[in-house]
Amino acid sequence: MTFKDELQQLWISSATTTQKVPINTITKIEGSPIEGKEEYSIVALHLGSGSDKYWLYYFPSQHVASLKIRILGVESLL
């Protein structure tokens, strides 16, 4: 995961592809710990006003709040 501030994009890379998500399309972020592996979460990035979601699996749980603050601002934690 790479923040490209100059492009206002979040790049999510795997071994074979890179998804480029415009930061301004992310409207909500939800994280749920994985049962039995609570140190990791499944994170849903809600895109736009519709029901589109981008899923992140095995995202470190300790970083979910930081991701929310970085993309949506501190008010997203309230």
PDB file of N, CA and C in Angstrom:
ATOM      1  N   MET A   1       0.849  -1.151   0.000  1.00  0.00           N
ATOM      2  CA  MET A   1       0.000   0.000   0.000  1.00  0.00           C
ATOM      3  C   MET A   1       0.906   1.228   0.000  1.00  0.00           C
ATOM      4  N   THR A   2       0.641   2.119  -0.949  1.00  0.00           N
ATOM      5  CA  THR A   2       1.432   3.326  -1.072  1.00  0.00           C
ATOM      6  C   THR A   2       0.505   4.521  -1.261  1.00  0.00           C
ATOM      7  N   PHE A   3       0.733   5.563  -0.487  1.00  0.00           N
ATOM      8  CA  PHE A   3       0.000   6.806  -0.672  1.00  0.00           C
ATOM      9  C   PHE A   3       0.750   7.662  -1.680  1.00  0.00           C
ATOM     10  N   LYS A   4       0.095   8.034  -2.744  1.00  0.00           N
ATOM     11  CA  LYS A   4       0.666   8.925  -3.756  1.00  0.00           C
ATOM     12  C   LYS A   4      -0.017  10.285  -3.591  1.00  0.00           C
ATOM     13  N   ASP A   5       0.522  11.074  -2.667  1.00  0.00           N
ATOM     14  CA  ASP A   5      -0.096  12.363  -2.338  1.00  0.00           C
ATOM     15  C   ASP A   5      -0.183  13.286  -3.539  1.00  0.00           C
ATOM     16  N   GLU A   6       0.861  13.312  -4.375  1.00  0.00           N
ATOM     17  CA  GLU A   6       0.867  14.215  -5.516  1.00  0.00           C
ATOM     18  C   GLU A   6      -0.231  13.877  -6.528  1.00  0.00           C
ATOM     19  N   LEU A   7      -0.681  12.617  -6.538  1.00  0.00           N
ATOM     20  CA  LEU A   7      -1.750  12.171  -7.430  1.00  0.00           C
ATOM     21  C   LEU A   7      -3.084  12.016  -6.706  1.00  0.00           C
ATOM     22  N   GLN A   8      -3.061  12.187  -5.373  1.00  0.00           N
ATOM     23  CA  GLN A   8      -4.253  11.955  -4.545  1.00  0.00           C
ATOM     24  C   GLN A   8      -4.819  10.557  -4.787  1.00  0.00           C
ATOM     25  N   GLN A   9      -3.912   9.556  -4.766  1.00  0.00           N
ATOM     26  CA  GLN A   9      -4.297   8.172  -4.986  1.00  0.00           C
ATOM     27  C   GLN A   9      -3.692   7.272  -3.916  1.00  0.00           C
ATOM     28  N   LEU A  10      -4.367   6.163  -3.681  1.00  0.00           N
ATOM     29  CA  LEU A  10      -3.875   5.084  -2.841  1.00  0.00           C
ATOM     30  C   LEU A  10      -3.577   3.923  -3.779  1.00  0.00           C
ATOM     31  N   TRP A  11      -2.323   3.491  -3.813  1.00  0.00           N
ATOM     32  CA  TRP A  11      -1.933   2.374  -4.664  1.00  0.00           C
ATOM     33  C   TRP A  11      -1.852   1.116  -3.808  1.00  0.00           C
ATOM     34  N   ILE A  12      -2.601   0.095  -4.208  1.00  0.00           N
ATOM     35  CA  ILE A  12      -2.624  -1.176  -3.496  1.00  0.00           C
ATOM     36  C   ILE A  12      -2.042  -2.218  -4.448  1.00  0.00           C
ATOM     37  N   SER A  13      -0.883  -2.738  -4.078  1.00  0.00           N
ATOM     38  CA  SER A  13      -0.131  -3.610  -4.987  1.00  0.00           C
ATOM     39  C   SER A  13      -0.074  -5.044  -4.488  1.00  0.00           C
ATOM     40  N   SER A  14      -0.104  -5.954  -5.441  1.00  0.00           N
ATOM     41  CA  SER A  14       0.165  -7.366  -5.177  1.00  0.00           C
ATOM     42  C   SER A  14       1.355  -7.749  -6.054  1.00  0.00           C
ATOM     43  N   ALA A  15       1.674  -9.017  -6.100  1.00  0.00           N
ATOM     44  CA  ALA A  15       2.791  -9.466  -6.918  1.00  0.00           C
ATOM     45  C   ALA A  15       2.525  -9.264  -8.408  1.00  0.00           C
ATOM     46  N   THR A  16       1.260  -9.213  -8.793  1.00  0.00           N
ATOM     47  CA  THR A  16       0.929  -9.154 -10.221  1.00  0.00           C
ATOM     48  C   THR A  16       0.214  -7.885 -10.674  1.00  0.00           C
ATOM     49  N   THR A  17      -0.441  -7.162  -9.772  1.00  0.00           N
ATOM     50  CA  THR A  17      -1.217  -5.985 -10.187  1.00  0.00           C
ATOM     51  C   THR A  17      -1.072  -4.839  -9.187  1.00  0.00           C
ATOM     52  N   THR A  18      -1.438  -3.665  -9.655  1.00  0.00           N
ATOM     53  CA  THR A  18      -1.537  -2.497  -8.795  1.00  0.00           C
ATOM     54  C   THR A  18      -2.881  -1.836  -9.049  1.00  0.00           C
ATOM     55  N   GLN A  19      -3.667  -1.691  -7.983  1.00  0.00           N
ATOM     56  CA  GLN A  19      -4.941  -0.984  -8.058  1.00  0.00           C
ATOM     57  C   GLN A  19      -4.705   0.455  -7.615  1.00  0.00           C
ATOM     58  N   LYS A  20      -5.158   1.405  -8.405  1.00  0.00           N
ATOM     59  CA  LYS A  20      -4.999   2.819  -8.082  1.00  0.00           C
ATOM     60  C   LYS A  20      -6.368   3.377  -7.716  1.00  0.00           C
ATOM     61  N   VAL A  21      -6.536   3.707  -6.428  1.00  0.00           N
ATOM     62  CA  VAL A  21      -7.815   4.165  -5.909  1.00  0.00           C
ATOM     63  C   VAL A  21      -7.716   5.660  -5.604  1.00  0.00           C
ATOM     64  N   PRO A  22      -8.533   6.502  -6.249  1.00  0.00           N
ATOM     65  CA  PRO A  22      -8.531   7.924  -5.910  1.00  0.00           C
ATOM     66  C   PRO A  22      -8.973   8.116  -4.449  1.00  0.00           C
ATOM     67  N   ILE A  23      -8.169   8.824  -3.688  1.00  0.00           N
ATOM     68  CA  ILE A  23      -8.458   8.993  -2.262  1.00  0.00           C
ATOM     69  C   ILE A  23      -9.794   9.679  -2.036  1.00  0.00           C
ATOM     70  N   ASN A  24     -10.155  10.625  -2.891  1.00  0.00           N
ATOM     71  CA  ASN A  24     -11.406  11.359  -2.683  1.00  0.00           C
ATOM     72  C   ASN A  24     -12.654  10.517  -2.941  1.00  0.00           C
ATOM     73  N   THR A  25     -12.502   9.292  -3.455  1.00  0.00           N
ATOM     74  CA  THR A  25     -13.664   8.414  -3.645  1.00  0.00           C
ATOM     75  C   THR A  25     -13.936   7.544  -2.426  1.00  0.00           C
ATOM     76  N   ILE A  26     -12.995   7.497  -1.476  1.00  0.00           N
ATOM     77  CA  ILE A  26     -13.167   6.670  -0.279  1.00  0.00           C
ATOM     78  C   ILE A  26     -14.008   7.460   0.719  1.00  0.00           C
ATOM     79  N   THR A  27     -15.208   6.962   0.996  1.00  0.00           N
ATOM     80  CA  THR A  27     -16.150   7.686   1.858  1.00  0.00           C
ATOM     81  C   THR A  27     -16.244   7.111   3.268  1.00  0.00           C
ATOM     82  N   LYS A  28     -15.841   5.861   3.430  1.00  0.00           N
ATOM     83  CA  LYS A  28     -15.952   5.198   4.730  1.00  0.00           C
ATOM     84  C   LYS A  28     -14.963   4.038   4.759  1.00  0.00           C
ATOM     85  N   ILE A  29     -14.447   3.741   5.954  1.00  0.00           N
ATOM     86  CA  ILE A  29     -13.538   2.605   6.132  1.00  0.00           C
ATOM     87  C   ILE A  29     -14.025   1.802   7.328  1.00  0.00           C
ATOM     88  N   GLU A  30     -14.225   0.505   7.120  1.00  0.00           N
ATOM     89  CA  GLU A  30     -14.641  -0.394   8.193  1.00  0.00           C
ATOM     90  C   GLU A  30     -13.612  -1.507   8.337  1.00  0.00           C
ATOM     91  N   GLY A  31     -13.302  -1.844   9.572  1.00  0.00           N
ATOM     92  CA  GLY A  31     -12.374  -2.929   9.841  1.00  0.00           C
ATOM     93  C   GLY A  31     -12.951  -3.887  10.855  1.00  0.00           C
ATOM     94  N   SER A  32     -12.799  -5.182  10.592  1.00  0.00           N
ATOM     95  CA  SER A  32     -13.267  -6.222  11.507  1.00  0.00           C
ATOM     96  C   SER A  32     -12.137  -7.209  11.750  1.00  0.00           C
ATOM     97  N   PRO A  33     -11.772  -7.447  13.022  1.00  0.00           N
ATOM     98  CA  PRO A  33     -10.722  -8.428  13.309  1.00  0.00           C
ATOM     99  C   PRO A  33     -11.114  -9.819  12.803  1.00  0.00           C
ATOM    100  N   ILE A  34     -10.123 -10.566  12.359  1.00  0.00           N
ATOM    101  CA  ILE A  34     -10.340 -11.934  11.893  1.00  0.00           C
ATOM    102  C   ILE A  34     -10.365 -12.856  13.106  1.00  0.00           C
ATOM    103  N   GLU A  35     -11.441 -13.617  13.225  1.00  0.00           N
ATOM    104  CA  GLU A  35     -11.603 -14.506  14.379  1.00  0.00           C
ATOM    105  C   GLU A  35     -10.461 -15.519  14.428  1.00  0.00           C
ATOM    106  N   GLY A  36      -9.820 -15.584  15.586  1.00  0.00           N
ATOM    107  CA  GLY A  36      -8.701 -16.490  15.769  1.00  0.00           C
ATOM    108  C   GLY A  36      -7.357 -15.888  15.382  1.00  0.00           C
ATOM    109  N   LYS A  37      -7.387 -14.773  14.673  1.00  0.00           N
ATOM    110  CA  LYS A  37      -6.173 -14.045  14.268  1.00  0.00           C
ATOM    111  C   LYS A  37      -6.460 -12.552  14.426  1.00  0.00           C
ATOM    112  N   GLU A  38      -6.806 -12.147  15.648  1.00  0.00           N
ATOM    113  CA  GLU A  38      -7.259 -10.789  15.909  1.00  0.00           C
ATOM    114  C   GLU A  38      -6.218  -9.717  15.601  1.00  0.00           C
ATOM    115  N   GLU A  39      -4.968 -10.127  15.427  1.00  0.00           N
ATOM    116  CA  GLU A  39      -3.940  -9.140  15.069  1.00  0.00           C
ATOM    117  C   GLU A  39      -4.100  -8.670  13.619  1.00  0.00           C
ATOM    118  N   TYR A  40      -4.973  -9.338  12.868  1.00  0.00           N
ATOM    119  CA  TYR A  40      -5.273  -8.952  11.484  1.00  0.00           C
ATOM    120  C   TYR A  40      -6.756  -8.649  11.346  1.00  0.00           C
ATOM    121  N   SER A  41      -7.066  -7.786  10.389  1.00  0.00           N
ATOM    122  CA  SER A  41      -8.451  -7.400  10.128  1.00  0.00           C
ATOM    123  C   SER A  41      -8.780  -7.529   8.654  1.00  0.00           C
ATOM    124  N   ILE A  42     -10.073  -7.620   8.388  1.00  0.00           N
ATOM    125  CA  ILE A  42     -10.595  -7.456   7.039  1.00  0.00           C
ATOM    126  C   ILE A  42     -11.099  -6.026   6.981  1.00  0.00           C
ATOM    127  N   VAL A  43     -10.622  -5.263   6.019  1.00  0.00           N
ATOM    128  CA  VAL A  43     -10.955  -3.846   5.917  1.00  0.00           C
ATOM    129  C   VAL A  43     -11.732  -3.620   4.631  1.00  0.00           C
ATOM    130  N   ALA A  44     -12.815  -2.860   4.745  1.00  0.00           N
ATOM    131  CA  ALA A  44     -13.611  -2.479   3.579  1.00  0.00           C
ATOM    132  C   ALA A  44     -13.454  -0.983   3.349  1.00  0.00           C
ATOM    133  N   LEU A  45     -12.991  -0.626   2.154  1.00  0.00           N
ATOM    134  CA  LEU A  45     -12.944   0.769   1.737  1.00  0.00           C
ATOM    135  C   LEU A  45     -14.207   1.018   0.919  1.00  0.00           C
ATOM    136  N   HIS A  46     -15.101   1.850   1.419  1.00  0.00           N
ATOM    137  CA  HIS A  46     -16.334   2.179   0.707  1.00  0.00           C
ATOM    138  C   HIS A  46     -16.010   3.260  -0.316  1.00  0.00           C
ATOM    139  N   LEU A  47     -16.373   3.013  -1.575  1.00  0.00           N
ATOM    140  CA  LEU A  47     -16.039   3.922  -2.658  1.00  0.00           C
ATOM    141  C   LEU A  47     -17.286   4.630  -3.166  1.00  0.00           C
ATOM    142  N   GLY A  48     -17.245   5.952  -3.184  1.00  0.00           N
ATOM    143  CA  GLY A  48     -18.358   6.734  -3.700  1.00  0.00           C
ATOM    144  C   GLY A  48     -19.589   6.628  -2.840  1.00  0.00           C
ATOM    145  N   SER A  49     -20.708   7.014  -3.422  1.00  0.00           N
ATOM    146  CA  SER A  49     -21.969   7.009  -2.665  1.00  0.00           C
ATOM    147  C   SER A  49     -22.737   5.709  -2.841  1.00  0.00           C
ATOM    148  N   GLY A  50     -22.272   4.827  -3.713  1.00  0.00           N
ATOM    149  CA  GLY A  50     -22.953   3.556  -3.965  1.00  0.00           C
ATOM    150  C   GLY A  50     -22.503   2.463  -3.018  1.00  0.00           C
ATOM    151  N   SER A  51     -22.673   1.246  -3.450  1.00  0.00           N
ATOM    152  CA  SER A  51     -22.329   0.100  -2.611  1.00  0.00           C
ATOM    153  C   SER A  51     -20.987  -0.519  -2.993  1.00  0.00           C
ATOM    154  N   ASP A  52     -20.200   0.188  -3.801  1.00  0.00           N
ATOM    155  CA  ASP A  52     -18.893  -0.333  -4.200  1.00  0.00           C
ATOM    156  C   ASP A  52     -17.944  -0.360  -3.011  1.00  0.00           C
ATOM    157  N   LYS A  53     -17.237  -1.479  -2.867  1.00  0.00           N
ATOM    158  CA  LYS A  53     -16.267  -1.642  -1.780  1.00  0.00           C
ATOM    159  C   LYS A  53     -15.005  -2.273  -2.343  1.00  0.00           C
ATOM    160  N   TYR A  54     -13.892  -1.884  -1.760  1.00  0.00           N
ATOM    161  CA  TYR A  54     -12.615  -2.522  -2.065  1.00  0.00           C
ATOM    162  C   TYR A  54     -12.186  -3.201  -0.775  1.00  0.00           C
ATOM    163  N   TRP A  55     -11.940  -4.510  -0.824  1.00  0.00           N
ATOM    164  CA  TRP A  55     -11.646  -5.302   0.369  1.00  0.00           C
ATOM    165  C   TRP A  55     -10.148  -5.520   0.519  1.00  0.00           C
ATOM    166  N   LEU A  56      -9.664  -5.352   1.743  1.00  0.00           N
ATOM    167  CA  LEU A  56      -8.282  -5.646   2.091  1.00  0.00           C
ATOM    168  C   LEU A  56      -8.303  -6.763   3.137  1.00  0.00           C
ATOM    169  N   TYR A  57      -7.632  -7.855   2.849  1.00  0.00           N
ATOM    170  CA  TYR A  57      -7.600  -9.000   3.754  1.00  0.00           C
ATOM    171  C   TYR A  57      -6.260  -9.075   4.462  1.00  0.00           C
ATOM    172  N   TYR A  58      -6.286  -9.505   5.701  1.00  0.00           N
ATOM    173  CA  TYR A  58      -5.101  -9.628   6.554  1.00  0.00           C
ATOM    174  C   TYR A  58      -4.359  -8.291   6.680  1.00  0.00           C
ATOM    175  N   PHE A  59      -5.148  -7.249   6.887  1.00  0.00           N
ATOM    176  CA  PHE A  59      -4.591  -5.922   7.148  1.00  0.00           C
ATOM    177  C   PHE A  59      -4.266  -5.861   8.641  1.00  0.00           C
ATOM    178  N   PRO A  60      -3.082  -5.398   9.035  1.00  0.00           N
ATOM    179  CA  PRO A  60      -2.730  -5.366  10.463  1.00  0.00           C
ATOM    180  C   PRO A  60      -3.732  -4.530  11.266  1.00  0.00           C
ATOM    181  N   SER A  61      -4.343  -5.141  12.264  1.00  0.00           N
ATOM    182  CA  SER A  61      -5.380  -4.469  13.061  1.00  0.00           C
ATOM    183  C   SER A  61      -4.873  -3.193  13.714  1.00  0.00           C
ATOM    184  N   GLN A  62      -3.608  -3.175  14.103  1.00  0.00           N
ATOM    185  CA  GLN A  62      -3.066  -1.999  14.779  1.00  0.00           C
ATOM    186  C   GLN A  62      -2.992  -0.779  13.856  1.00  0.00           C
ATOM    187  N   HIS A  63      -3.150  -0.979  12.548  1.00  0.00           N
ATOM    188  CA  HIS A  63      -3.042   0.124  11.600  1.00  0.00           C
ATOM    189  C   HIS A  63      -4.390   0.598  11.045  1.00  0.00           C
ATOM    190  N   VAL A  64      -5.491  -0.023  11.440  1.00  0.00           N
ATOM    191  CA  VAL A  64      -6.801   0.360  10.914  1.00  0.00           C
ATOM    192  C   VAL A  64      -7.134   1.808  11.282  1.00  0.00           C
ATOM    193  N   ALA A  65      -6.935   2.184  12.530  1.00  0.00           N
ATOM    194  CA  ALA A  65      -7.235   3.557  12.956  1.00  0.00           C
ATOM    195  C   ALA A  65      -6.351   4.562  12.218  1.00  0.00           C
ATOM    196  N   SER A  66      -5.091   4.223  12.020  1.00  0.00           N
ATOM    197  CA  SER A  66      -4.181   5.113  11.293  1.00  0.00           C
ATOM    198  C   SER A  66      -4.617   5.298   9.844  1.00  0.00           C
ATOM    199  N   LEU A  67      -5.091   4.232   9.223  1.00  0.00           N
ATOM    200  CA  LEU A  67      -5.583   4.322   7.851  1.00  0.00           C
ATOM    201  C   LEU A  67      -6.789   5.251   7.781  1.00  0.00           C
ATOM    202  N   LYS A  68      -7.705   5.111   8.738  1.00  0.00           N
ATOM    203  CA  LYS A  68      -8.878   5.988   8.774  1.00  0.00           C
ATOM    204  C   LYS A  68      -8.475   7.450   8.924  1.00  0.00           C
ATOM    205  N   ILE A  69      -7.554   7.730   9.827  1.00  0.00           N
ATOM    206  CA  ILE A  69      -7.105   9.106  10.052  1.00  0.00           C
ATOM    207  C   ILE A  69      -6.427   9.646   8.804  1.00  0.00           C
ATOM    208  N   ARG A  70      -5.579   8.849   8.182  1.00  0.00           N
ATOM    209  CA  ARG A  70      -4.814   9.291   7.010  1.00  0.00           C
ATOM    210  C   ARG A  70      -5.716   9.639   5.841  1.00  0.00           C
ATOM    211  N   ILE A  71      -6.777   8.845   5.639  1.00  0.00           N
ATOM    212  CA  ILE A  71      -7.654   9.046   4.482  1.00  0.00           C
ATOM    213  C   ILE A  71      -8.840   9.953   4.800  1.00  0.00           C
ATOM    214  N   LEU A  72      -9.497   9.725   5.936  1.00  0.00           N
ATOM    215  CA  LEU A  72     -10.741  10.428   6.238  1.00  0.00           C
ATOM    216  C   LEU A  72     -10.600  11.534   7.276  1.00  0.00           C
ATOM    217  N   GLY A  73      -9.488  11.571   7.978  1.00  0.00           N
ATOM    218  CA  GLY A  73      -9.295  12.575   9.011  1.00  0.00           C
ATOM    219  C   GLY A  73      -9.648  12.024  10.391  1.00  0.00           C
ATOM    220  N   VAL A  74      -9.229  12.746  11.413  1.00  0.00           N
ATOM    221  CA  VAL A  74      -9.421  12.282  12.796  1.00  0.00           C
ATOM    222  C   VAL A  74     -10.892  12.169  13.172  1.00  0.00           C
ATOM    223  N   GLU A  75     -11.754  12.960  12.554  1.00  0.00           N
ATOM    224  CA  GLU A  75     -13.187  12.899  12.879  1.00  0.00           C
ATOM    225  C   GLU A  75     -13.796  11.548  12.509  1.00  0.00           C
ATOM    226  N   SER A  76     -13.115  10.754  11.677  1.00  0.00           N
ATOM    227  CA  SER A  76     -13.629   9.438  11.311  1.00  0.00           C
ATOM    228  C   SER A  76     -13.616   8.463  12.496  1.00  0.00           C
ATOM    229  N   LEU A  77     -12.853   8.786  13.525  1.00  0.00           N
ATOM    230  CA  LEU A  77     -12.784   7.917  14.708  1.00  0.00           C
ATOM    231  C   LEU A  77     -13.871   8.251  15.727  1.00  0.00           C
ATOM    232  N   LEU A  78     -14.551   9.348  15.527  1.00  0.00           N
ATOM    233  CA  LEU A  78     -15.573   9.770  16.516  1.00  0.00           C
ATOM    234  C   LEU A  78     -16.894   9.102  16.256  1.00  0.00           C
TER     235      LEU A  78
END
